[in-house]
PDB file of C-alpha atoms and ligand atoms in Angstrom:
ATOM      1  CA  MET A  24       1.726  -7.965  36.968  1.00  0.00           C
ATOM      2  CA  ILE A  25       2.155  -7.100  40.647  1.00  0.00           C
ATOM      3  CA  LYS A  26       4.675  -4.307  41.037  1.00  0.00           C
ATOM      4  CA  LYS A  27       4.342  -2.973  44.542  1.00  0.00           C
ATOM      5  CA  CYS A  28       5.758  -4.404  47.704  1.00  0.00           C
ATOM      6  CA  LEU A  29       5.009  -3.032  51.150  1.00  0.00           C
ATOM      7  CA  PHE A  30       7.289  -3.260  54.177  1.00  0.00           C
ATOM      8  CA  PRO A  31       5.659  -2.518  57.543  1.00  0.00           C
ATOM      9  CA  VAL A  32       8.693  -1.371  59.555  1.00  0.00           C
ATOM     10  CA  ALA A  33       7.247   0.762  62.336  1.00  0.00           C
ATOM     11  CA  GLY A  34       7.673  -1.812  65.149  1.00  0.00           C
ATOM     12  CA  TYR A  35       9.859  -0.954  68.132  1.00  0.00           C
ATOM     13  CA  GLY A  36      12.077  -4.047  68.238  1.00  0.00           C
ATOM     14  CA  THR A  37      11.922  -4.165  72.031  1.00  0.00           C
ATOM     15  CA  ARG A  38      13.369  -7.688  72.128  1.00  0.00           C
ATOM     16  CA  PHE A  39      16.671  -6.285  70.890  1.00  0.00           C
ATOM     17  CA  LEU A  40      17.030  -3.445  73.401  1.00  0.00           C
ATOM     18  CA  PRO A  41      19.363  -1.762  74.057  1.00  0.00           C
ATOM     19  CA  ALA A  42      20.617  -2.334  70.455  1.00  0.00           C
ATOM     20  CA  THR A  43      17.407  -0.858  69.077  1.00  0.00           C
ATOM     21  CA  LYS A  44      17.236   2.154  71.374  1.00  0.00           C
ATOM     22  CA  ALA A  45      18.526   4.580  68.739  1.00  0.00           C
ATOM     23  CA  MET A  46      18.550   2.288  65.692  1.00  0.00           C
ATOM     24  CA  PRO A  47      15.697   0.582  63.823  1.00  0.00           C
ATOM     25  CA  LYS A  48      15.725  -3.199  64.269  1.00  0.00           C
ATOM     26  CA  GLU A  49      15.456  -3.539  60.485  1.00  0.00           C
ATOM     27  CA  ILE A  50      18.926  -1.989  60.153  1.00  0.00           C
ATOM     28  CA  LEU A  51      20.565  -4.566  62.448  1.00  0.00           C
ATOM     29  CA  PRO A  52      23.047  -6.430  60.244  1.00  0.00           C
ATOM     30  CA  ILE A  53      22.963 -10.089  59.364  1.00  0.00           C
ATOM     31  CA  VAL A  54      26.749 -10.295  58.848  1.00  0.00           C
ATOM     32  CA  ASN A  55      27.315  -7.167  56.716  1.00  0.00           C
ATOM     33  CA  LYS A  56      23.874  -6.292  55.353  1.00  0.00           C
ATOM     34  CA  PRO A  57      20.859  -4.847  57.156  1.00  0.00           C
ATOM     35  CA  LEU A  58      18.011  -7.279  57.705  1.00  0.00           C
ATOM     36  CA  VAL A  59      15.590  -5.172  55.642  1.00  0.00           C
ATOM     37  CA  GLN A  60      17.884  -5.235  52.603  1.00  0.00           C
ATOM     38  CA  TYR A  61      17.586  -9.025  52.385  1.00  0.00           C
ATOM     39  CA  GLY A  62      13.804  -8.645  52.216  1.00  0.00           C
ATOM     40  CA  VAL A  63      14.053  -5.979  49.511  1.00  0.00           C
ATOM     41  CA  GLU A  64      16.457  -8.161  47.513  1.00  0.00           C
ATOM     42  CA  GLU A  65      14.080 -11.131  47.750  1.00  0.00           C
ATOM     43  CA  ALA A  66      11.270  -8.921  46.427  1.00  0.00           C
ATOM     44  CA  ALA A  67      13.427  -7.410  43.668  1.00  0.00           C
ATOM     45  CA  GLU A  68      14.364 -10.929  42.536  1.00  0.00           C
ATOM     46  CA  ALA A  69      10.649 -11.729  42.404  1.00  0.00           C
ATOM     47  CA  GLY A  70      10.159  -8.840  39.945  1.00  0.00           C
ATOM     48  CA  PHE A  71       9.055  -6.033  42.267  1.00  0.00           C
ATOM     49  CA  HIS A  72      10.365  -2.555  41.518  1.00  0.00           C
ATOM     50  CA  GLU A  73       8.241  -0.260  43.652  1.00  0.00           C
ATOM     51  CA  PHE A  74       8.807  -0.464  47.374  1.00  0.00           C
ATOM     52  CA  GLY A  75       6.683   1.204  50.020  1.00  0.00           C
ATOM     53  CA  PHE A  76       7.710   1.420  53.665  1.00  0.00           C
ATOM     54  CA  VAL A  77       5.349   2.068  56.537  1.00  0.00           C
ATOM     55  CA  THR A  78       7.760   3.604  59.008  1.00  0.00           C
ATOM     56  CA  GLY A  79       7.444   5.351  62.345  1.00  0.00           C
ATOM     57  CA  ARG A  80       9.362   7.584  64.674  1.00  0.00           C
ATOM     58  CA  GLY A  81      13.052   6.733  64.965  1.00  0.00           C
ATOM     59  CA  LYS A  82      13.155   4.922  61.620  1.00  0.00           C
ATOM     60  CA  ARG A  83      14.914   7.540  59.493  1.00  0.00           C
ATOM     61  CA  ALA A  84      17.939   5.277  59.017  1.00  0.00           C
ATOM     62  CA  ILE A  85      15.818   3.049  56.740  1.00  0.00           C
ATOM     63  CA  GLU A  86      15.147   5.975  54.380  1.00  0.00           C
ATOM     64  CA  ASP A  87      18.815   6.908  54.407  1.00  0.00           C
ATOM     65  CA  HIS A  88      19.824   3.329  53.646  1.00  0.00           C
ATOM     66  CA  PHE A  89      17.762   3.313  50.446  1.00  0.00           C
ATOM     67  CA  ASP A  90      19.173   6.634  49.266  1.00  0.00           C
ATOM     68  CA  ILE A  91      22.558   7.635  47.875  1.00  0.00           C
ATOM     69  CA  SER A  92      25.103   8.942  50.364  1.00  0.00           C
ATOM     70  CA  TYR A  93      27.163  11.392  48.289  1.00  0.00           C
ATOM     71  CA  GLU A  94      29.576  12.027  51.114  1.00  0.00           C
ATOM     72  CA  LEU A  95      30.304   8.323  51.494  1.00  0.00           C
ATOM     73  CA  GLU A  96      30.615   7.832  47.734  1.00  0.00           C
ATOM     74  CA  HIS A  97      33.128  10.685  47.642  1.00  0.00           C
ATOM     75  CA  GLN A  98      35.062   9.291  50.612  1.00  0.00           C
ATOM     76  CA  ILE A  99      35.487   5.780  49.249  1.00  0.00           C
ATOM     77  CA  ALA A 100      36.020   6.675  45.569  1.00  0.00           C
ATOM     78  CA  GLY A 101      39.377   5.200  44.525  1.00  0.00           C
ATOM     79  CA  SER A 102      39.908   3.463  47.892  1.00  0.00           C
ATOM     80  CA  GLY A 103      39.292  -0.043  46.565  1.00  0.00           C
ATOM     81  CA  LYS A 104      36.239  -0.395  48.798  1.00  0.00           C
ATOM     82  CA  GLU A 105      33.651   0.727  46.238  1.00  0.00           C
ATOM     83  CA  ASP A 106      32.452  -2.835  45.674  1.00  0.00           C
ATOM     84  CA  LEU A 107      31.096  -3.003  49.214  1.00  0.00           C
ATOM     85  CA  LEU A 108      28.330  -0.648  48.114  1.00  0.00           C
ATOM     86  CA  THR A 109      27.451  -2.468  44.885  1.00  0.00           C
ATOM     87  CA  SER A 110      24.442  -4.402  46.194  1.00  0.00           C
ATOM     88  CA  ILE A 111      22.723  -1.375  47.710  1.00  0.00           C
ATOM     89  CA  ARG A 112      23.648   0.901  44.783  1.00  0.00           C
ATOM     90  CA  ASP A 113      22.043  -1.543  42.348  1.00  0.00           C
ATOM     91  CA  LEU A 114      18.860  -1.655  44.413  1.00  0.00           C
ATOM     92  CA  ILE A 115      18.690   2.154  44.601  1.00  0.00           C
ATOM     93  CA  HIS A 116      19.238   2.618  40.874  1.00  0.00           C
ATOM     94  CA  ASN A 117      16.822  -0.040  39.661  1.00  0.00           C
ATOM     95  CA  ASN A 118      13.882   0.536  41.990  1.00  0.00           C
ATOM     96  CA  SER A 119      11.810   3.268  43.591  1.00  0.00           C
ATOM     97  CA  PHE A 120      11.295   3.707  47.320  1.00  0.00           C
ATOM     98  CA  ALA A 121       8.454   5.551  49.038  1.00  0.00           C
ATOM     99  CA  PHE A 122       7.808   6.101  52.724  1.00  0.00           C
ATOM    100  CA  THR A 123       4.836   6.906  54.887  1.00  0.00           C
ATOM    101  CA  ARG A 124       4.438   6.962  58.645  1.00  0.00           C
ATOM    102  CA  GLN A 125       2.230   4.981  60.956  1.00  0.00           C
ATOM    103  CA  ASN A 126       1.882   7.386  63.865  1.00  0.00           C
ATOM    104  CA  GLU A 127       0.057   4.982  66.188  1.00  0.00           C
ATOM    105  CA  MET A 128       0.894   1.309  66.717  1.00  0.00           C
ATOM    106  CA  LYS A 129      -2.445  -0.369  66.159  1.00  0.00           C
ATOM    107  CA  GLY A 130      -1.377  -3.686  64.660  1.00  0.00           C
ATOM    108  CA  LEU A 131      -0.248  -5.189  61.365  1.00  0.00           C
ATOM    109  CA  GLY A 132      -3.659  -4.690  59.733  1.00  0.00           C
ATOM    110  CA  HIS A 133      -3.520  -0.995  60.617  1.00  0.00           C
ATOM    111  CA  ALA A 134       0.071  -0.743  59.322  1.00  0.00           C
ATOM    112  CA  ILE A 135      -0.962  -2.255  55.992  1.00  0.00           C
ATOM    113  CA  LEU A 136      -3.945   0.105  55.780  1.00  0.00           C
ATOM    114  CA  THR A 137      -1.549   3.014  56.412  1.00  0.00           C
ATOM    115  CA  GLY A 138       0.312   1.905  53.287  1.00  0.00           C
ATOM    116  CA  ARG A 139      -2.812   2.261  51.138  1.00  0.00           C
ATOM    117  CA  ASN A 140      -1.710   5.576  49.647  1.00  0.00           C
ATOM    118  CA  LEU A 141       1.546   3.952  48.514  1.00  0.00           C
ATOM    119  CA  VAL A 142      -0.166   0.932  46.976  1.00  0.00           C
ATOM    120  CA  GLY A 143      -3.313   2.365  45.393  1.00  0.00           C
ATOM    121  CA  ASP A 144      -5.840   0.075  43.783  1.00  0.00           C
ATOM    122  CA  ASN A 145      -3.341  -2.639  42.908  1.00  0.00           C
ATOM    123  CA  PRO A 146      -2.535  -6.135  44.124  1.00  0.00           C
ATOM    124  CA  PHE A 147       0.615  -5.967  46.228  1.00  0.00           C
ATOM    125  CA  ALA A 148       3.018  -7.989  48.325  1.00  0.00           C
ATOM    126  CA  VAL A 149       3.799  -7.530  52.013  1.00  0.00           C
ATOM    127  CA  VAL A 150       7.160  -8.536  53.457  1.00  0.00           C
ATOM    128  CA  LEU A 151       7.835  -8.645  57.185  1.00  0.00           C
ATOM    129  CA  ALA A 152      11.605  -8.228  57.220  1.00  0.00           C
ATOM    130  CA  ASP A 153      11.858 -10.058  60.573  1.00  0.00           C
ATOM    131  CA  ASP A 154      11.120 -13.271  58.731  1.00  0.00           C
ATOM    132  CA  PHE A 155      14.331 -13.854  56.831  1.00  0.00           C
ATOM    133  CA  CYS A 156      13.893 -16.509  54.141  1.00  0.00           C
ATOM    134  CA  VAL A 157      16.450 -18.426  52.128  1.00  0.00           C
ATOM    135  CA  THR A 158      16.054 -20.991  49.369  1.00  0.00           C
ATOM    136  CA  GLU A 159      18.430 -23.334  47.558  1.00  0.00           C
ATOM    137  CA  PRO A 160      20.830 -21.473  45.228  1.00  0.00           C
ATOM    138  CA  GLY A 161      19.389 -21.203  41.725  1.00  0.00           C
ATOM    139  CA  THR A 162      15.800 -21.690  42.897  1.00  0.00           C
ATOM    140  CA  ASP A 163      13.013 -19.115  43.300  1.00  0.00           C
ATOM    141  CA  GLY A 164      12.871 -17.084  46.501  1.00  0.00           C
ATOM    142  CA  VAL A 165       9.732 -17.359  48.613  1.00  0.00           C
ATOM    143  CA  LEU A 166       8.083 -14.250  47.151  1.00  0.00           C
ATOM    144  CA  ALA A 167       8.877 -15.360  43.589  1.00  0.00           C
ATOM    145  CA  GLN A 168       7.186 -18.706  44.331  1.00  0.00           C
ATOM    146  CA  MET A 169       4.122 -16.800  45.547  1.00  0.00           C
ATOM    147  CA  VAL A 170       4.019 -14.474  42.523  1.00  0.00           C
ATOM    148  CA  LYS A 171       3.795 -17.526  40.252  1.00  0.00           C
ATOM    149  CA  LEU A 172       0.814 -18.753  42.259  1.00  0.00           C
ATOM    150  CA  TYR A 173      -0.800 -15.313  42.192  1.00  0.00           C
ATOM    151  CA  ASN A 174      -0.504 -15.195  38.410  1.00  0.00           C
ATOM    152  CA  GLN A 175      -2.345 -18.514  38.296  1.00  0.00           C
ATOM    153  CA  PHE A 176      -5.061 -17.925  40.932  1.00  0.00           C
ATOM    154  CA  ARG A 177      -5.401 -14.089  41.194  1.00  0.00           C
ATOM    155  CA  CYS A 178      -6.288 -14.017  44.879  1.00  0.00           C
ATOM    156  CA  SER A 179      -4.660 -13.229  48.209  1.00  0.00           C
ATOM    157  CA  ILE A 180      -1.982 -15.701  49.324  1.00  0.00           C
ATOM    158  CA  VAL A 181      -0.181 -16.147  52.646  1.00  0.00           C
ATOM    159  CA  ALA A 182       3.013 -18.127  53.155  1.00  0.00           C
ATOM    160  CA  ILE A 183       2.826 -20.828  55.814  1.00  0.00           C
ATOM    161  CA  GLU A 184       5.041 -23.363  57.530  1.00  0.00           C
ATOM    162  CA  GLU A 185       4.522 -26.099  60.088  1.00  0.00           C
ATOM    163  CA  VAL A 186       5.377 -25.092  63.645  1.00  0.00           C
ATOM    164  CA  PRO A 187       5.452 -27.138  66.881  1.00  0.00           C
ATOM    165  CA  ALA A 188       2.109 -27.082  68.746  1.00  0.00           C
ATOM    166  CA  ASP A 189       3.593 -25.080  71.621  1.00  0.00           C
ATOM    167  CA  GLU A 190       4.490 -22.213  69.254  1.00  0.00           C
ATOM    168  CA  THR A 191       1.098 -21.484  67.704  1.00  0.00           C
ATOM    169  CA  HIS A 192       0.646 -18.568  70.117  1.00  0.00           C
ATOM    170  CA  LYS A 193       3.317 -16.638  68.181  1.00  0.00           C
ATOM    171  CA  TYR A 194       1.585 -16.744  64.788  1.00  0.00           C
ATOM    172  CA  GLY A 195      -1.555 -16.476  62.742  1.00  0.00           C
ATOM    173  CA  VAL A 196      -2.653 -20.101  62.250  1.00  0.00           C
ATOM    174  CA  ILE A 197      -4.790 -21.370  59.373  1.00  0.00           C
ATOM    175  CA  ALA A 198      -7.121 -24.230  58.553  1.00  0.00           C
ATOM    176  CA  GLY A 199      -7.752 -25.074  54.936  1.00  0.00           C
ATOM    177  CA  GLU A 200      -8.773 -27.557  52.286  1.00  0.00           C
ATOM    178  CA  ALA A 201      -5.794 -29.013  50.458  1.00  0.00           C
ATOM    179  CA  MET A 202      -5.926 -28.067  46.746  1.00  0.00           C
ATOM    180  CA  LYS A 203      -2.636 -29.664  45.775  1.00  0.00           C
ATOM    181  CA  ASP A 204       0.677 -30.387  47.434  1.00  0.00           C
ATOM    182  CA  GLY A 205       1.482 -27.523  49.820  1.00  0.00           C
ATOM    183  CA  LEU A 206      -1.447 -25.345  48.711  1.00  0.00           C
ATOM    184  CA  TYR A 207      -4.598 -24.818  50.780  1.00  0.00           C
ATOM    185  CA  ARG A 208      -7.779 -22.870  50.344  1.00  0.00           C
ATOM    186  CA  ILE A 209      -8.248 -21.135  53.689  1.00  0.00           C
ATOM    187  CA  THR A 210     -11.370 -21.944  55.700  1.00  0.00           C
ATOM    188  CA  ASP A 211     -10.299 -20.566  59.073  1.00  0.00           C
ATOM    189  CA  MET A 212      -7.600 -18.365  60.560  1.00  0.00           C
ATOM    190  CA  VAL A 213      -6.857 -17.462  64.159  1.00  0.00           C
ATOM    191  CA  GLU A 214      -4.325 -14.897  65.376  1.00  0.00           C
ATOM    192  CA  LYS A 215      -1.901 -16.267  67.968  1.00  0.00           C
ATOM    193  CA  PRO A 216      -4.068 -19.089  69.368  1.00  0.00           C
ATOM    194  CA  SER A 217      -3.095 -21.216  72.338  1.00  0.00           C
ATOM    195  CA  PRO A 218      -2.406 -24.835  71.257  1.00  0.00           C
ATOM    196  CA  ASP A 219      -5.909 -25.986  72.253  1.00  0.00           C
ATOM    197  CA  LYS A 220      -7.527 -23.249  70.115  1.00  0.00           C
ATOM    198  CA  ALA A 221      -5.235 -23.637  67.104  1.00  0.00           C
ATOM    199  CA  PRO A 222      -7.034 -24.958  64.001  1.00  0.00           C
ATOM    200  CA  SER A 223      -3.796 -26.665  62.816  1.00  0.00           C
ATOM    201  CA  ASN A 224      -0.028 -26.343  63.147  1.00  0.00           C
ATOM    202  CA  LEU A 225       0.253 -24.338  59.907  1.00  0.00           C
ATOM    203  CA  ALA A 226       1.521 -20.867  60.820  1.00  0.00           C
ATOM    204  CA  ILE A 227       1.567 -17.744  58.678  1.00  0.00           C
ATOM    205  CA  ILE A 228       5.017 -16.286  58.113  1.00  0.00           C
ATOM    206  CA  GLY A 229       5.770 -12.758  56.937  1.00  0.00           C
ATOM    207  CA  ARG A 230       5.094 -13.011  53.208  1.00  0.00           C
ATOM    208  CA  TYR A 231       1.708 -12.041  51.805  1.00  0.00           C
ATOM    209  CA  ILE A 232       0.224 -11.216  48.447  1.00  0.00           C
ATOM    210  CA  LEU A 233      -2.962  -9.212  48.876  1.00  0.00           C
ATOM    211  CA  THR A 234      -5.650  -8.055  46.491  1.00  0.00           C
ATOM    212  CA  PRO A 235      -6.604  -4.384  47.030  1.00  0.00           C
ATOM    213  CA  ASP A 236     -10.142  -5.107  48.270  1.00  0.00           C
ATOM    214  CA  ILE A 237      -8.353  -6.003  51.523  1.00  0.00           C
ATOM    215  CA  PHE A 238      -8.118  -2.268  52.365  1.00  0.00           C
ATOM    216  CA  ASP A 239     -11.886  -1.786  52.667  1.00  0.00           C
ATOM    217  CA  ILE A 240     -12.074  -5.005  54.672  1.00  0.00           C
ATOM    218  CA  ILE A 241      -9.358  -3.824  57.081  1.00  0.00           C
ATOM    219  CA  GLU A 242     -11.259  -0.565  57.551  1.00  0.00           C
ATOM    220  CA  ARG A 243     -14.264  -2.588  58.739  1.00  0.00           C
ATOM    221  CA  THR A 244     -12.177  -4.945  60.913  1.00  0.00           C
ATOM    222  CA  ALA A 245     -12.538  -4.411  64.647  1.00  0.00           C
ATOM    223  CA  PRO A 246      -9.454  -4.666  66.863  1.00  0.00           C
ATOM    224  CA  GLY A 247      -8.808  -8.325  67.732  1.00  0.00           C
ATOM    225  CA  LYS A 248      -5.968 -10.106  69.546  1.00  0.00           C
ATOM    226  CA  ASN A 249      -4.097  -7.755  71.898  1.00  0.00           C
ATOM    227  CA  GLY A 250      -6.486  -4.919  70.951  1.00  0.00           C
ATOM    228  CA  GLU A 251      -4.790  -4.568  67.544  1.00  0.00           C
ATOM    229  CA  VAL A 252      -6.272  -4.559  64.038  1.00  0.00           C
ATOM    230  CA  GLN A 253      -5.111  -7.928  62.726  1.00  0.00           C
ATOM    231  CA  ILE A 254      -4.485  -8.706  59.057  1.00  0.00           C
ATOM    232  CA  THR A 255      -5.388 -12.302  59.980  1.00  0.00           C
ATOM    233  CA  ASP A 256      -8.963 -11.232  60.844  1.00  0.00           C
ATOM    234  CA  ALA A 257      -9.307  -9.203  57.627  1.00  0.00           C
ATOM    235  CA  LEU A 258      -8.016 -12.121  55.563  1.00  0.00           C
ATOM    236  CA  LEU A 259     -10.525 -14.495  57.164  1.00  0.00           C
ATOM    237  CA  GLU A 260     -13.283 -12.083  56.122  1.00  0.00           C
ATOM    238  CA  GLN A 261     -11.864 -12.000  52.588  1.00  0.00           C
ATOM    239  CA  ALA A 262     -11.695 -15.815  52.575  1.00  0.00           C
ATOM    240  CA  LYS A 263     -15.378 -16.121  53.538  1.00  0.00           C
ATOM    241  CA  ASN A 264     -16.468 -14.213  50.451  1.00  0.00           C
ATOM    242  CA  GLY A 265     -13.839 -15.324  47.995  1.00  0.00           C
ATOM    243  CA  CYS A 266     -10.633 -17.234  47.874  1.00  0.00           C
ATOM    244  CA  VAL A 267      -7.554 -16.847  50.052  1.00  0.00           C
ATOM    245  CA  LEU A 268      -4.749 -19.363  49.623  1.00  0.00           C
ATOM    246  CA  ALA A 269      -2.085 -20.573  52.029  1.00  0.00           C
ATOM    247  CA  TYR A 270       1.156 -21.774  50.492  1.00  0.00           C
ATOM    248  CA  GLN A 271       3.697 -23.972  52.226  1.00  0.00           C
ATOM    249  CA  PHE A 272       6.783 -22.434  50.658  1.00  0.00           C
ATOM    250  CA  LYS A 273       9.975 -24.223  49.642  1.00  0.00           C
ATOM    251  CA  GLY A 274      12.882 -22.883  51.652  1.00  0.00           C
ATOM    252  CA  GLN A 275      13.962 -22.055  55.162  1.00  0.00           C
ATOM    253  CA  ARG A 276      12.838 -19.201  57.360  1.00  0.00           C
ATOM    254  CA  PHE A 277      14.585 -17.631  60.333  1.00  0.00           C
ATOM    255  CA  ASP A 278      12.612 -15.682  62.923  1.00  0.00           C
ATOM    256  CA  CYS A 279      14.877 -12.645  63.166  1.00  0.00           C
ATOM    257  CA  GLY A 280      12.384 -11.012  65.515  1.00  0.00           C
ATOM    258  CA  SER A 281      13.929 -13.247  68.207  1.00  0.00           C
ATOM    259  CA  ILE A 282      17.530 -13.325  69.403  1.00  0.00           C
ATOM    260  CA  ASP A 283      17.823 -17.086  68.731  1.00  0.00           C
ATOM    261  CA  GLY A 284      16.544 -16.792  65.152  1.00  0.00           C
ATOM    262  CA  PHE A 285      18.725 -13.758  64.525  1.00  0.00           C
ATOM    263  CA  VAL A 286      21.866 -15.593  65.630  1.00  0.00           C
ATOM    264  CA  GLN A 287      20.912 -18.685  63.582  1.00  0.00           C
ATOM    265  CA  ALA A 288      20.393 -16.493  60.490  1.00  0.00           C
ATOM    266  CA  THR A 289      23.737 -14.803  61.106  1.00  0.00           C
ATOM    267  CA  ASN A 290      25.526 -18.163  61.295  1.00  0.00           C
ATOM    268  CA  TYR A 291      23.709 -19.380  58.181  1.00  0.00           C
ATOM    269  CA  VAL A 292      24.605 -16.308  56.125  1.00  0.00           C
ATOM    270  CA  TYR A 293      28.203 -16.317  57.335  1.00  0.00           C
ATOM    271  CA  GLU A 294      28.742 -19.963  56.363  1.00  0.00           C
ATOM    272  CA  ASN A 295      26.596 -20.229  53.244  1.00  0.00           C
ATOM    273  CA  ILE A 296      26.658 -16.791  51.654  1.00  0.00           C
ATOM    274  CA  TYR A 297      29.404 -14.553  53.022  1.00  0.00           C
ATOM    275  CA  LYS A 298      32.236 -17.117  53.101  1.00  0.00           C
ATOM    276  CA  GLN A 299      31.237 -18.560  49.713  1.00  0.00           C
ATOM    277  CA  GLY A 300      31.468 -15.106  48.139  1.00  0.00           C
ATOM    278  CA  LYS A 301      35.003 -14.438  49.418  1.00  0.00           C
TER     279      LYS A 301
HETATM  280  C1  G1P B  15       2.545 -11.085  62.547  1.00  0.00           C
HETATM  281  C2  G1P B  15       1.131 -11.579  62.199  1.00  0.00           C
HETATM  282  C3  G1P B  15       1.025 -13.092  62.396  1.00  0.00           C
HETATM  283  C4  G1P B  15       2.116 -13.778  61.593  1.00  0.00           C
HETATM  284  C5  G1P B  15       3.491 -13.217  61.952  1.00  0.00           C
HETATM  285  C6  G1P B  15       4.552 -13.771  61.028  1.00  0.00           C
HETATM  286  O1  G1P B  15       2.746 -11.231  63.927  1.00  0.00           O
HETATM  287  O2  G1P B  15       0.187 -10.889  63.015  1.00  0.00           O
HETATM  288  O3  G1P B  15      -0.242 -13.530  61.966  1.00  0.00           O
HETATM  289  O4  G1P B  15       2.053 -15.169  61.848  1.00  0.00           O
HETATM  290  O5  G1P B  15       3.525 -11.788  61.816  1.00  0.00           O
HETATM  291  O6  G1P B  15       5.835 -13.369  61.435  1.00  0.00           O
HETATM  292  P1  G1P B  15       3.948 -10.504  64.725  1.00  0.00           P
HETATM  293  O7  G1P B  15       5.132 -11.403  64.583  1.00  0.00           O
HETATM  294  O8  G1P B  15       4.165  -9.179  64.062  1.00  0.00           O
HETATM  295  O9  G1P B  15       3.484 -10.389  66.144  1.00  0.00           O
END
């Protein structure tokens, strides 16, 4: 069983300034729920109960969000608005939340390594909350799909999707041998390649399942693209000596790290989730 799920949330969110000047980008709402809560709910639905956050300066609001606010509870008791807190209350009561700080921004690989003391010697999932994923009602979420594969193959897995050739420079891009429909055994990975250097158009999105040997590999991984320690480079090393899978998930993903993706996700949630629930 994998129990632990890590959320690297130390990034500055500069693309959303000035909104993110005094507020973490992960707390920006998609309709009426912070972006990061959707990621936690996806993980909880996939069976995760222990959540670790790699935070940074200015990110205290994330800790407060996953804690009880007694003052607020007192204020709204008997007001008829209690139901608005049901989703977050359920998450708080049924799961545990732990936080550690990344005090220098040295890349996603470094952020994941910072979470080592929260994860221990266990396989774990990583969710990048910026990548907001939805699936058909009644079907498994993206992380739940990946957990099923992990239980079968017991190795690291990254979620992938096809992207246009002129967007490979935004992602880690893989090459692999097809094992079955939508599942590849990784043979190559490049972080944010230009189209002519991209080994395919299959881009990694922010869902990973990692085996704990990745930590020692990250420690040995030299800074790569943009001078940052890249999880992509560490995973390629892991793939050379074992098996790393890439899974073309079923569902739709919105890049909420960009204004366009954020607005598209907002429209999607408003039409397909919020209005339906009214
Ligand atoms: C990170 C990873 C990249 C991956 C992407 C998914 O990049 O480094 O390999 O494709 O997340 O969202 P970032 O978007 O943090 O620059």
